[in-house]
PDB file of C-alpha atoms in Angstrom:
ATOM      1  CA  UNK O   1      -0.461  22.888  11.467  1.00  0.00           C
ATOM      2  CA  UNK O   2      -1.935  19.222  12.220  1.00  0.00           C
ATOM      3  CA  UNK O   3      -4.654  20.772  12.948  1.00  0.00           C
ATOM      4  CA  UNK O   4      -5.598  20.446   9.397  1.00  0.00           C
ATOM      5  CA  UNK O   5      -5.766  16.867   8.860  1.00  0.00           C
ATOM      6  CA  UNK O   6      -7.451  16.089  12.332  1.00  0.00           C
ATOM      7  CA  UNK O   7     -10.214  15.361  10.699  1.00  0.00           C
ATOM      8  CA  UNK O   8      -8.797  12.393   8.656  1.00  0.00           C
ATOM      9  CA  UNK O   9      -8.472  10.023  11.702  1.00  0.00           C
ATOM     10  CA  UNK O  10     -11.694  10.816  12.651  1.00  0.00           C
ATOM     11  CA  UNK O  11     -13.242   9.836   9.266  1.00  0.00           C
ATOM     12  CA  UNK O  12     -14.552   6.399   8.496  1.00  0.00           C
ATOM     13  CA  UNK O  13     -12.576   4.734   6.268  1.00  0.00           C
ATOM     14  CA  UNK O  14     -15.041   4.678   3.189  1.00  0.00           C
ATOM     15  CA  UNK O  15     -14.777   8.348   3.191  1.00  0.00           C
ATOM     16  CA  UNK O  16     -11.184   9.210   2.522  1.00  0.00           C
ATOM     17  CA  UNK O  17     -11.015  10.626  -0.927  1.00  0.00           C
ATOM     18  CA  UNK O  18      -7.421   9.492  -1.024  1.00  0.00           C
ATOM     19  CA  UNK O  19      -6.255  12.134  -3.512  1.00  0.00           C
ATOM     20  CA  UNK O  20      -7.208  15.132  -1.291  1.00  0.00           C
ATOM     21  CA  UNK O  21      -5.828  13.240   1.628  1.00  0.00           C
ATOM     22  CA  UNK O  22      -2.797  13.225   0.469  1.00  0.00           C
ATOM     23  CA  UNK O  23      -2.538  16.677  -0.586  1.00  0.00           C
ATOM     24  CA  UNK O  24      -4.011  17.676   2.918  1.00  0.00           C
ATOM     25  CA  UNK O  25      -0.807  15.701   3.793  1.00  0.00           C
ATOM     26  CA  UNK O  26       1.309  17.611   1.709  1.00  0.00           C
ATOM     27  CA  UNK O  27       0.218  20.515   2.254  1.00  0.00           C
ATOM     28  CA  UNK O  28       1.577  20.450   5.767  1.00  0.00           C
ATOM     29  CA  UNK O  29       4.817  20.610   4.112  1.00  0.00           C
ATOM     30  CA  UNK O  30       4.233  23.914   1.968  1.00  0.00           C
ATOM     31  CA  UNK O  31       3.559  26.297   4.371  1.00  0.00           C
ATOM     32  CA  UNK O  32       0.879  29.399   2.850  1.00  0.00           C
ATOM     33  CA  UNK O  33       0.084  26.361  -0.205  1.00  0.00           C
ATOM     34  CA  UNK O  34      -3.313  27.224  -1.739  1.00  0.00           C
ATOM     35  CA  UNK O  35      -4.449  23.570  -2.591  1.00  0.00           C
ATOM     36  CA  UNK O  36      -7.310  25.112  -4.966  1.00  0.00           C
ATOM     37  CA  UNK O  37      -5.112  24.801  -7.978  1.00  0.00           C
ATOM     38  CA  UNK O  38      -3.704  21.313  -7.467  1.00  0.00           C
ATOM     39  CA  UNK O  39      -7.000  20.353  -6.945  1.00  0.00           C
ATOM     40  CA  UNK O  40      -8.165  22.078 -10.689  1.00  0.00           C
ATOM     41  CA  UNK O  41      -5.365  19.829 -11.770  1.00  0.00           C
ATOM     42  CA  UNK O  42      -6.856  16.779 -10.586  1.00  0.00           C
ATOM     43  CA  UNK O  43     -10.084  18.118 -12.459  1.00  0.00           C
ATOM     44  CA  UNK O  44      -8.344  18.479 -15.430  1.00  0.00           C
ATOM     45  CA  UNK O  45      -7.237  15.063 -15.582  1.00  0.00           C
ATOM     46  CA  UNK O  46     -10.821  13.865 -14.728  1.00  0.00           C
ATOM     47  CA  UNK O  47     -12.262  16.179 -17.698  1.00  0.00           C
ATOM     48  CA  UNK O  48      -9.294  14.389 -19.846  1.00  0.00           C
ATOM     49  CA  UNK O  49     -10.340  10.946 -18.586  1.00  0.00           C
ATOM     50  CA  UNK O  50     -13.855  11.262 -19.040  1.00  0.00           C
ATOM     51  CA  UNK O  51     -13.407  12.764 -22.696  1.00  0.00           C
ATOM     52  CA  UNK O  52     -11.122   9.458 -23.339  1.00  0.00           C
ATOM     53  CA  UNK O  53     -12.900   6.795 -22.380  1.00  0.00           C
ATOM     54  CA  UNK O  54     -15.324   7.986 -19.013  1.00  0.00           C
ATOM     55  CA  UNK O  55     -17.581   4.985 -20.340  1.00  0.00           C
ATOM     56  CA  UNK O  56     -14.968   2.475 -20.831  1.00  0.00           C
ATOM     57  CA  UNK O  57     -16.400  -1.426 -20.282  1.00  0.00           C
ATOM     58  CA  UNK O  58     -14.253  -3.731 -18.615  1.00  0.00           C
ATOM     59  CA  UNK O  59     -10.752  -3.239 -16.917  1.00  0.00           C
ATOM     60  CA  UNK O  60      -8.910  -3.653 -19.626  1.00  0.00           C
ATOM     61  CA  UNK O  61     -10.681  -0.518 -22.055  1.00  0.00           C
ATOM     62  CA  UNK O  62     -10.278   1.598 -17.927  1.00  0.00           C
ATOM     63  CA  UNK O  63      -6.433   0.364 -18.052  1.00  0.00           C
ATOM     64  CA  UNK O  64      -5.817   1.571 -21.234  1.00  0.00           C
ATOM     65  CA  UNK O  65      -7.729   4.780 -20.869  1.00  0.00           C
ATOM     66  CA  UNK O  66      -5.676   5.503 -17.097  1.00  0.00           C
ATOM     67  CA  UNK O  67      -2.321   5.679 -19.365  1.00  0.00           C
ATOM     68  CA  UNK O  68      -3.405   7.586 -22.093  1.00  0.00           C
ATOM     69  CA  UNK O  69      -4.379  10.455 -20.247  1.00  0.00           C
ATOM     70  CA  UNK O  70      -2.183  10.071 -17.302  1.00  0.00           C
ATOM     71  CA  UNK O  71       1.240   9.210 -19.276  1.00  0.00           C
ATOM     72  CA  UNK O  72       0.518  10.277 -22.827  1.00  0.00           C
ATOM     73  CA  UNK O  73      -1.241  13.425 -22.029  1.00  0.00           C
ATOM     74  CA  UNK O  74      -0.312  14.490 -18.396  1.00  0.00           C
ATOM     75  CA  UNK O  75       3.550  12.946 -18.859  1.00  0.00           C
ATOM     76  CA  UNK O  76       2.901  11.504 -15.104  1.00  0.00           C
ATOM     77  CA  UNK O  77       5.426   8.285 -14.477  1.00  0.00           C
ATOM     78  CA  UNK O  78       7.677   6.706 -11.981  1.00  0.00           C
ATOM     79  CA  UNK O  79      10.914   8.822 -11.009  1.00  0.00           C
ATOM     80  CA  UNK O  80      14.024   6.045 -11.782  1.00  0.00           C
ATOM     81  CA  UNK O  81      16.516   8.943 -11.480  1.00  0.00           C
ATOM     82  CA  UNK O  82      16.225  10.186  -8.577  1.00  0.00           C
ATOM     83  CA  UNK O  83      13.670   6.942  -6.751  1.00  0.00           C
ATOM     84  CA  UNK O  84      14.868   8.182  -3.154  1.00  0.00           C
ATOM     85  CA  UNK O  85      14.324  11.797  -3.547  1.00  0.00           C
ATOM     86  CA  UNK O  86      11.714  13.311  -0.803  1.00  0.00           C
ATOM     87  CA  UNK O  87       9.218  14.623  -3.063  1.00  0.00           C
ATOM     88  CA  UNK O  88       8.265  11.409  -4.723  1.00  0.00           C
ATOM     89  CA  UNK O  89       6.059  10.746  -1.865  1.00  0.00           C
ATOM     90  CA  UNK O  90       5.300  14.656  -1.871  1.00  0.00           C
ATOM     91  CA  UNK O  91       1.468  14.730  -3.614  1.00  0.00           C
ATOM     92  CA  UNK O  92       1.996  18.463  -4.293  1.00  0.00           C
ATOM     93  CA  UNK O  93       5.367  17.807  -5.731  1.00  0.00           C
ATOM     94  CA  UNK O  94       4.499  15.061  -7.550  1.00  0.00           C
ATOM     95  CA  UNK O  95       1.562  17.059  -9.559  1.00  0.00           C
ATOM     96  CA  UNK O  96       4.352  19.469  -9.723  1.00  0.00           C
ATOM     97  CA  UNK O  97       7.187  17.649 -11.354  1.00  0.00           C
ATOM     98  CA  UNK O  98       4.664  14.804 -12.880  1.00  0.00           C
ATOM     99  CA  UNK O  99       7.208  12.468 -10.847  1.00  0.00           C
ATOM    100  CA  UNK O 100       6.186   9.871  -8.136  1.00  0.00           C
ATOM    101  CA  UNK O 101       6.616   6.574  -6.310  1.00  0.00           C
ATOM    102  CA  UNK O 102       4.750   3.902  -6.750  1.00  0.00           C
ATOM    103  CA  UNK O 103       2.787   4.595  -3.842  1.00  0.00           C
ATOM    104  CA  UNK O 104       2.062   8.642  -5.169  1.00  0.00           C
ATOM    105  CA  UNK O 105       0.909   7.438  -8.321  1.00  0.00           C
ATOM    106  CA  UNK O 106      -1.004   4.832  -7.288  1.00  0.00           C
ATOM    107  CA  UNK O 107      -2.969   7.266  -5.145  1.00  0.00           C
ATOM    108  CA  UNK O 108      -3.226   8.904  -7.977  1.00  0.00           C
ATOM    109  CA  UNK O 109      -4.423   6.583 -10.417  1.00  0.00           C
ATOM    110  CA  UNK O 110      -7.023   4.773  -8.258  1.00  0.00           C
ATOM    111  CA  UNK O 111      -8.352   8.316  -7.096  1.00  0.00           C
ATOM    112  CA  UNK O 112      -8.904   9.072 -10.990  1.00  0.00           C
ATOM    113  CA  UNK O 113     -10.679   5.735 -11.632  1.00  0.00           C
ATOM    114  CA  UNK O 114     -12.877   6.238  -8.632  1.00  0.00           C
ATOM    115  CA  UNK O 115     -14.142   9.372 -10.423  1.00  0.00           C
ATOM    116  CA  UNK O 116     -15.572   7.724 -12.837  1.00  0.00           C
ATOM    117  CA  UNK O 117     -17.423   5.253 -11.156  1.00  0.00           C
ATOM    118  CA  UNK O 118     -14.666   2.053 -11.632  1.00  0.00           C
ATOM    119  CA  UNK O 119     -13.324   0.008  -9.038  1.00  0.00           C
ATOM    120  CA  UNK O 120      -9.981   0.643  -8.203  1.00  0.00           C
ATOM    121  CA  UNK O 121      -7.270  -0.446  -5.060  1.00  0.00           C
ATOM    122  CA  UNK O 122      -4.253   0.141  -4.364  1.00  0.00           C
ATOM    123  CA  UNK O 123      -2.473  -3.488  -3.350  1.00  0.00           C
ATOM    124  CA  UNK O 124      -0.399  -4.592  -0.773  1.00  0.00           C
ATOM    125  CA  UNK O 125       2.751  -5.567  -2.863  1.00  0.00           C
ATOM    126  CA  UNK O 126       5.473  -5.332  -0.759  1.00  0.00           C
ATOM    127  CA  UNK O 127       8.148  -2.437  -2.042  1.00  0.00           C
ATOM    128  CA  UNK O 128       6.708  -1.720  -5.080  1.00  0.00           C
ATOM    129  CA  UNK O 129       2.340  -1.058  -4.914  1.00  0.00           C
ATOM    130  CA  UNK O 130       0.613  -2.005  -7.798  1.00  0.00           C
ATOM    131  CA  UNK O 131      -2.846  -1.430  -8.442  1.00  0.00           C
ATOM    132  CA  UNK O 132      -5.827  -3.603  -8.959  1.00  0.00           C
ATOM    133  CA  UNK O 133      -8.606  -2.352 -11.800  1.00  0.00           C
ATOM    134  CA  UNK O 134     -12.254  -3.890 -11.950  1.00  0.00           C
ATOM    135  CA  UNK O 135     -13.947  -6.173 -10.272  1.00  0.00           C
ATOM    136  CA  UNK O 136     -13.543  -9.931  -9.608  1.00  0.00           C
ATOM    137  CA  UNK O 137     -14.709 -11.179 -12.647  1.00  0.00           C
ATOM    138  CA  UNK O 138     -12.413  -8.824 -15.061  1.00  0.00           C
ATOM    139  CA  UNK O 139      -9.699  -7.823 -12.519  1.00  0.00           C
ATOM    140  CA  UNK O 140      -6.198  -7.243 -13.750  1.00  0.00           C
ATOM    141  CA  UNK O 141      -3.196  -5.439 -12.020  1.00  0.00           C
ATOM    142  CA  UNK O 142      -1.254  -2.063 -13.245  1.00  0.00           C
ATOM    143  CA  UNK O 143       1.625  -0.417 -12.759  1.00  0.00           C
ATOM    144  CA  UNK O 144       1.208   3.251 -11.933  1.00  0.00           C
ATOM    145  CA  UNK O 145       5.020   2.957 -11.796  1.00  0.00           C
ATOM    146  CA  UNK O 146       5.887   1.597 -14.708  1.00  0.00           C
ATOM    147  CA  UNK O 147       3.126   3.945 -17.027  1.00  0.00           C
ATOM    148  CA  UNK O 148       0.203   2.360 -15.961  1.00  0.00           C
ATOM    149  CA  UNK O 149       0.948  -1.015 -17.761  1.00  0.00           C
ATOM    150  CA  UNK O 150      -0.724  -4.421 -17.241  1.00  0.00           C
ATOM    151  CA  UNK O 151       0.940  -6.399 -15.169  1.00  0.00           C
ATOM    152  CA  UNK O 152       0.568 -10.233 -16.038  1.00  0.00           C
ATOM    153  CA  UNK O 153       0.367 -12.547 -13.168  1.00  0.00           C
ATOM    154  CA  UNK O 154       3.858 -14.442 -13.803  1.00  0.00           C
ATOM    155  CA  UNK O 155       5.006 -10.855 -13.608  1.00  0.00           C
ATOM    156  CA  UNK O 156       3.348 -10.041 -10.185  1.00  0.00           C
ATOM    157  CA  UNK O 157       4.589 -13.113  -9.153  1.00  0.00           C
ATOM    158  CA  UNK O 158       8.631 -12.665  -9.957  1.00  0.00           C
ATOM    159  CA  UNK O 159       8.055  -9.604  -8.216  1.00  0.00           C
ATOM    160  CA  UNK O 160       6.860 -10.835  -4.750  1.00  0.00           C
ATOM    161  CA  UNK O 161       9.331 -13.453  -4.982  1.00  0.00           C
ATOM    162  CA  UNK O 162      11.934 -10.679  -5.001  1.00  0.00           C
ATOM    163  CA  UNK O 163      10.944  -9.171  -2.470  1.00  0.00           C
ATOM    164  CA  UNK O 164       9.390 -11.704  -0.203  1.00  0.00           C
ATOM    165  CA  UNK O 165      11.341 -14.855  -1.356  1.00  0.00           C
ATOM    166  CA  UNK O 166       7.797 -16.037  -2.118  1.00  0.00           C
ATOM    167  CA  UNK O 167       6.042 -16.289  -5.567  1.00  0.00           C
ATOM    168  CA  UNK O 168       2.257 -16.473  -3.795  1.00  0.00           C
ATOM    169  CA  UNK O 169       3.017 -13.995  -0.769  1.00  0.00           C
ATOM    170  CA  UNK O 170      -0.743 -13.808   0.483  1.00  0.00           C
ATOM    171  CA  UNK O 171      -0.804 -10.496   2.247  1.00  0.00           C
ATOM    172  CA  UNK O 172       0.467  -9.154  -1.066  1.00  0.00           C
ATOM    173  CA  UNK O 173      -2.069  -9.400  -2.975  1.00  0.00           C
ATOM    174  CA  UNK O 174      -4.451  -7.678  -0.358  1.00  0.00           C
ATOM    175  CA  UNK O 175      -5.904  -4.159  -0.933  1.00  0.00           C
ATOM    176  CA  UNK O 176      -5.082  -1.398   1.056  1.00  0.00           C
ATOM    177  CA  UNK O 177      -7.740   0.222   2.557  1.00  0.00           C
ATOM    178  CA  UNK O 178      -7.770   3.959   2.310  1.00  0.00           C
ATOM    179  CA  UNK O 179      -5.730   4.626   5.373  1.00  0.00           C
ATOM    180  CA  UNK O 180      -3.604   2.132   4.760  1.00  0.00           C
ATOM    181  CA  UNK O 181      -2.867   3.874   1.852  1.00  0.00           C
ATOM    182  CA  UNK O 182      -1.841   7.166   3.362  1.00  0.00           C
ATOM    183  CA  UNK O 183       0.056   5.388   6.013  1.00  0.00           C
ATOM    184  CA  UNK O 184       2.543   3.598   3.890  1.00  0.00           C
ATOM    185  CA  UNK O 185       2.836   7.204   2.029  1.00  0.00           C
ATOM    186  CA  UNK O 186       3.641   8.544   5.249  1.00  0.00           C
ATOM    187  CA  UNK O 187       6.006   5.333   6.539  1.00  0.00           C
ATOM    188  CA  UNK O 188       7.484   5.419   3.006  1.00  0.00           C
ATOM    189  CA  UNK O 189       8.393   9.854   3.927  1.00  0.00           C
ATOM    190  CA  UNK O 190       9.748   8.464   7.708  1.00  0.00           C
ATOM    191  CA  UNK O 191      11.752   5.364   6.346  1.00  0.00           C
ATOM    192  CA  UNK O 192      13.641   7.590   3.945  1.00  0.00           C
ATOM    193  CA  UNK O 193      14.498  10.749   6.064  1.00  0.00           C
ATOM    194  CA  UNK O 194      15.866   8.214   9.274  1.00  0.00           C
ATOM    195  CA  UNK O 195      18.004   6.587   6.688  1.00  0.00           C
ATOM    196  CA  UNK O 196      19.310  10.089   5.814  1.00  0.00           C
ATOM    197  CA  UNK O 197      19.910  10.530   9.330  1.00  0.00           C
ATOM    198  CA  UNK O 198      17.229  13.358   9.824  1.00  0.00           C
ATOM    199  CA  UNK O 199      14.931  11.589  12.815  1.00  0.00           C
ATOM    200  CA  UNK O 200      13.217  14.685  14.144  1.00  0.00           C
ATOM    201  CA  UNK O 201      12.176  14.661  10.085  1.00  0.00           C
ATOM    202  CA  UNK O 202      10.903  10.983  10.606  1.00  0.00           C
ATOM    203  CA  UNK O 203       9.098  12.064  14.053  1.00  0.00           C
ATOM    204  CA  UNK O 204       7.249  14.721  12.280  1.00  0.00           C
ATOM    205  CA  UNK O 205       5.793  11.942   9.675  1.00  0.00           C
ATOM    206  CA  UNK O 206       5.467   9.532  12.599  1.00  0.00           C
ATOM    207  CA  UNK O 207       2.956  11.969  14.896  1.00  0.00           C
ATOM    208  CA  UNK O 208       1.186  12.242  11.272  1.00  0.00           C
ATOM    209  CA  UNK O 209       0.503   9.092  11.001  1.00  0.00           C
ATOM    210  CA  UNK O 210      -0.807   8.855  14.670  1.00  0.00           C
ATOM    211  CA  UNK O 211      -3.014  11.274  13.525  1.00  0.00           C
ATOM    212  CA  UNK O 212      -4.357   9.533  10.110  1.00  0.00           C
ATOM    213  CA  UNK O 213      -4.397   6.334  11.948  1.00  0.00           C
ATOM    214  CA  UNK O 214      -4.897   6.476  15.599  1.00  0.00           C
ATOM    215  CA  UNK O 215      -5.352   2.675  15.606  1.00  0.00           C
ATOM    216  CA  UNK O 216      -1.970   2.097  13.555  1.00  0.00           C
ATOM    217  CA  UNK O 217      -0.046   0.364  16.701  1.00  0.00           C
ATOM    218  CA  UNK O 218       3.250   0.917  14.471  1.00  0.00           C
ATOM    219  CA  UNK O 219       3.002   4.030  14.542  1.00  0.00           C
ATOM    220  CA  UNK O 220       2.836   4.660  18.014  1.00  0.00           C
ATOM    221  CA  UNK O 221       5.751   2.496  18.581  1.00  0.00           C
ATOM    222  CA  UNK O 222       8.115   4.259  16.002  1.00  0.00           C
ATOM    223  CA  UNK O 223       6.783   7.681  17.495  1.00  0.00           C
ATOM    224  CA  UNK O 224       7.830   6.547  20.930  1.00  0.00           C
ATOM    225  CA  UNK O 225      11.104   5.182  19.717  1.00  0.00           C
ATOM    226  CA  UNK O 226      12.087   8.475  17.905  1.00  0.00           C
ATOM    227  CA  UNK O 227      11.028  10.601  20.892  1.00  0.00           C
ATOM    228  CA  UNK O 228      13.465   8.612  23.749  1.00  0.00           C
ATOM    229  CA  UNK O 229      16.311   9.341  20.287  1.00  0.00           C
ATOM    230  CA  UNK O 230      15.426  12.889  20.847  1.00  0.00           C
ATOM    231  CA  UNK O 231      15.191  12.358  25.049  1.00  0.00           C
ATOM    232  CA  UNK O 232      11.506  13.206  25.092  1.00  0.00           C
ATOM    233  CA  UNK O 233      10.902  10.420  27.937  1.00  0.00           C
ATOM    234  CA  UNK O 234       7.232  11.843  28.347  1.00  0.00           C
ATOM    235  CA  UNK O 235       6.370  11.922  25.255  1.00  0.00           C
ATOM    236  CA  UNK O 236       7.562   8.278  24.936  1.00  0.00           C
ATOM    237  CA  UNK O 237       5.795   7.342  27.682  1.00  0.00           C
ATOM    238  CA  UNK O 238       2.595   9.363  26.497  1.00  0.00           C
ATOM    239  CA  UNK O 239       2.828   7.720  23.314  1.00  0.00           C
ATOM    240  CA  UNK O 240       3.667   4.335  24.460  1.00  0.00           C
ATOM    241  CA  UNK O 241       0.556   4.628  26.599  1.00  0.00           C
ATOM    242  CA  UNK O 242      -1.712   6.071  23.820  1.00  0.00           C
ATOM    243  CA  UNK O 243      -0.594   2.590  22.144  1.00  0.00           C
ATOM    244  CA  UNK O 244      -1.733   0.238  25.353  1.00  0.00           C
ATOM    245  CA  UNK O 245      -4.989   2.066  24.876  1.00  0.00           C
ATOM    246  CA  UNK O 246      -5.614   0.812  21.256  1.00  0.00           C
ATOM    247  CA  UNK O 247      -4.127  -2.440  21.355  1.00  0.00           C
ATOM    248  CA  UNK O 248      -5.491  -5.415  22.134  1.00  0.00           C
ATOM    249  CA  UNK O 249      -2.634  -8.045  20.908  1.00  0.00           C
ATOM    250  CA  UNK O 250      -1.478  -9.551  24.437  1.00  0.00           C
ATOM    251  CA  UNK O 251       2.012 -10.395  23.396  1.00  0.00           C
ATOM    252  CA  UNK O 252       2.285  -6.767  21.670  1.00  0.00           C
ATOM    253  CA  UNK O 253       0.411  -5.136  24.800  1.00  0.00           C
ATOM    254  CA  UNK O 254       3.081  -7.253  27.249  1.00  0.00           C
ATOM    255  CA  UNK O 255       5.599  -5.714  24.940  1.00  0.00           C
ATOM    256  CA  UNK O 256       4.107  -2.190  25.445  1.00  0.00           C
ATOM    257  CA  UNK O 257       4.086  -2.873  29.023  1.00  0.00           C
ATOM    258  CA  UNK O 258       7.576  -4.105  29.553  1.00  0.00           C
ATOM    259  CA  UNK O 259       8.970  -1.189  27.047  1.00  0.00           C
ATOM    260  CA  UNK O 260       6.734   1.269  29.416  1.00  0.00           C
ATOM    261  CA  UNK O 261       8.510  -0.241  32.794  1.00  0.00           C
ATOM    262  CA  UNK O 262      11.967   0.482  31.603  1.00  0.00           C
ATOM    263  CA  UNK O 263      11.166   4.340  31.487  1.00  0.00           C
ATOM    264  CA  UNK O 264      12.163   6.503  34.484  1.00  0.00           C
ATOM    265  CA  UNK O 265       9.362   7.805  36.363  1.00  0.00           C
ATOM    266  CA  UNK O 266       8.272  11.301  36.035  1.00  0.00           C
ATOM    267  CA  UNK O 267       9.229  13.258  39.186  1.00  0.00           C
ATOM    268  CA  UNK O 268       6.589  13.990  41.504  1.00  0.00           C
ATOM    269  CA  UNK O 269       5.960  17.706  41.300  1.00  0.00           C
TER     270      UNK O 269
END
């Protein structure tokens, strides 16, 4: 069933519509899914946005137009229930149960700005992504989490402070690039299944994102790792090789190398 998302790691990165992505991601998960009607619900919300404010001014008006339509009309918002359950990070279950992480709906969010024309990221705020609205000189942050509020920046800052230790945590306030975006969807799917204790679950996510991101060293790594778990020592090793290919760290390729050498040899046939 990969088959039907090899085309996203072959995709430059500009052309991910991250929305679709993610469903194609889902989808993998819903075996016999028609994605034709989640995809008329992501039209819907478009029609709803456009009729609210399509030609909002500014990133304020676009901030306050995301949460009418997506809260106040389409009831989407963060799940503090249940946070941990599996189909947070589910696209098709999210549209489903109007539910999400903070990753989901963020995907969500910036896919619906984009649709209009504004400029929209998802950010690299460690445990909890936020997204940034407009450009430099009007940008503000949101909180697809928390209903798509505005986030000030003494707020952004308490929060990378707990969870880096640091108030100005520079990576954090990076944008994800597209793929980016669909791999910490995916790592966010893996990190919660192997802390269930379901790692062939967390493989299955893991070879996805090898897929999505052939150039994602983690992912190689964790792939490998999971596969020796499940004594697959050629598939480690095929992995583990796949990564020497693509990196070009030398400390993380001597790593590669070194974790390679410890493997027993494959029998000559």
């Amino acid at each position: 069933m990969t088959n039907s998302i090899l085309h996203l790691g072959l995709m430059e990165d500009g052309e991910i519509e991250l929305d679709l992505a993610a469903l194609e991601l889902a989808a993998l998960d819903h075996p016999g899914i028609h994605l034709d009607e989640y995809l008329d619900e992501l039209t819907d919300i478009e029609i709803a946005l456009r009729a609210a404010d399509g030609d909002a001014v500014g990133s304020i008006a676009q901030a306050q137009a995301l949460s009418s339509v997506m809260v106040e009309e389409f009831g989407f918002s963060g799940d503090r229930t249940h946070y941990d359950d599996p189909q947070n990070a589910d696209l098709i279950a999210v549209v489903d149960r109007r539910l999400g992480l903070p990753i989901s709906l963020s995907i969500l969010y910036v896919a619906m700005a984009r649709r209009l024309g504004w400029s929209a990221m998802p950010l690299n705020t460690p445990g909890h992504v936020l997204v940034r609205l407009g450009d430099a000189s009007d940008a503000l942050i949101i909180d697809p989490f928390n209903d798509g509020r505005i986030v000030a920046p003494e707020q952004v800052e308490a929060l990378l402070e707990q969870m880096t230790g640091q108030a100005r945590f520079s990576d954090g306030m990076l944008p994800l690039s597209n793929r980016s975006a669909l791999v910490r969807l995916l790592l966010n799917q893996a990190t919660r299944a192997e802390q269930t204790g379901d790692s062939a679950r967390a493989l299955v996510l893991y070879d996805r994102m090898t897929i999505v991101a052939p150039t994602h060293a983690h992912g190689w790594w964790e792939r490998a790792r999971l596969q020796l778990v499940a004594g697959d020592v050629a598939g480690a090793r095929s992995s583990l090789s796949a990564m020497l290919e693509i990196t070009r760290d030398e400390d993380l390729r001597l790593q590669v190398s070194a974790a390679l050498d410890t493997l027993p040899r494959p029998m000559p046939s």
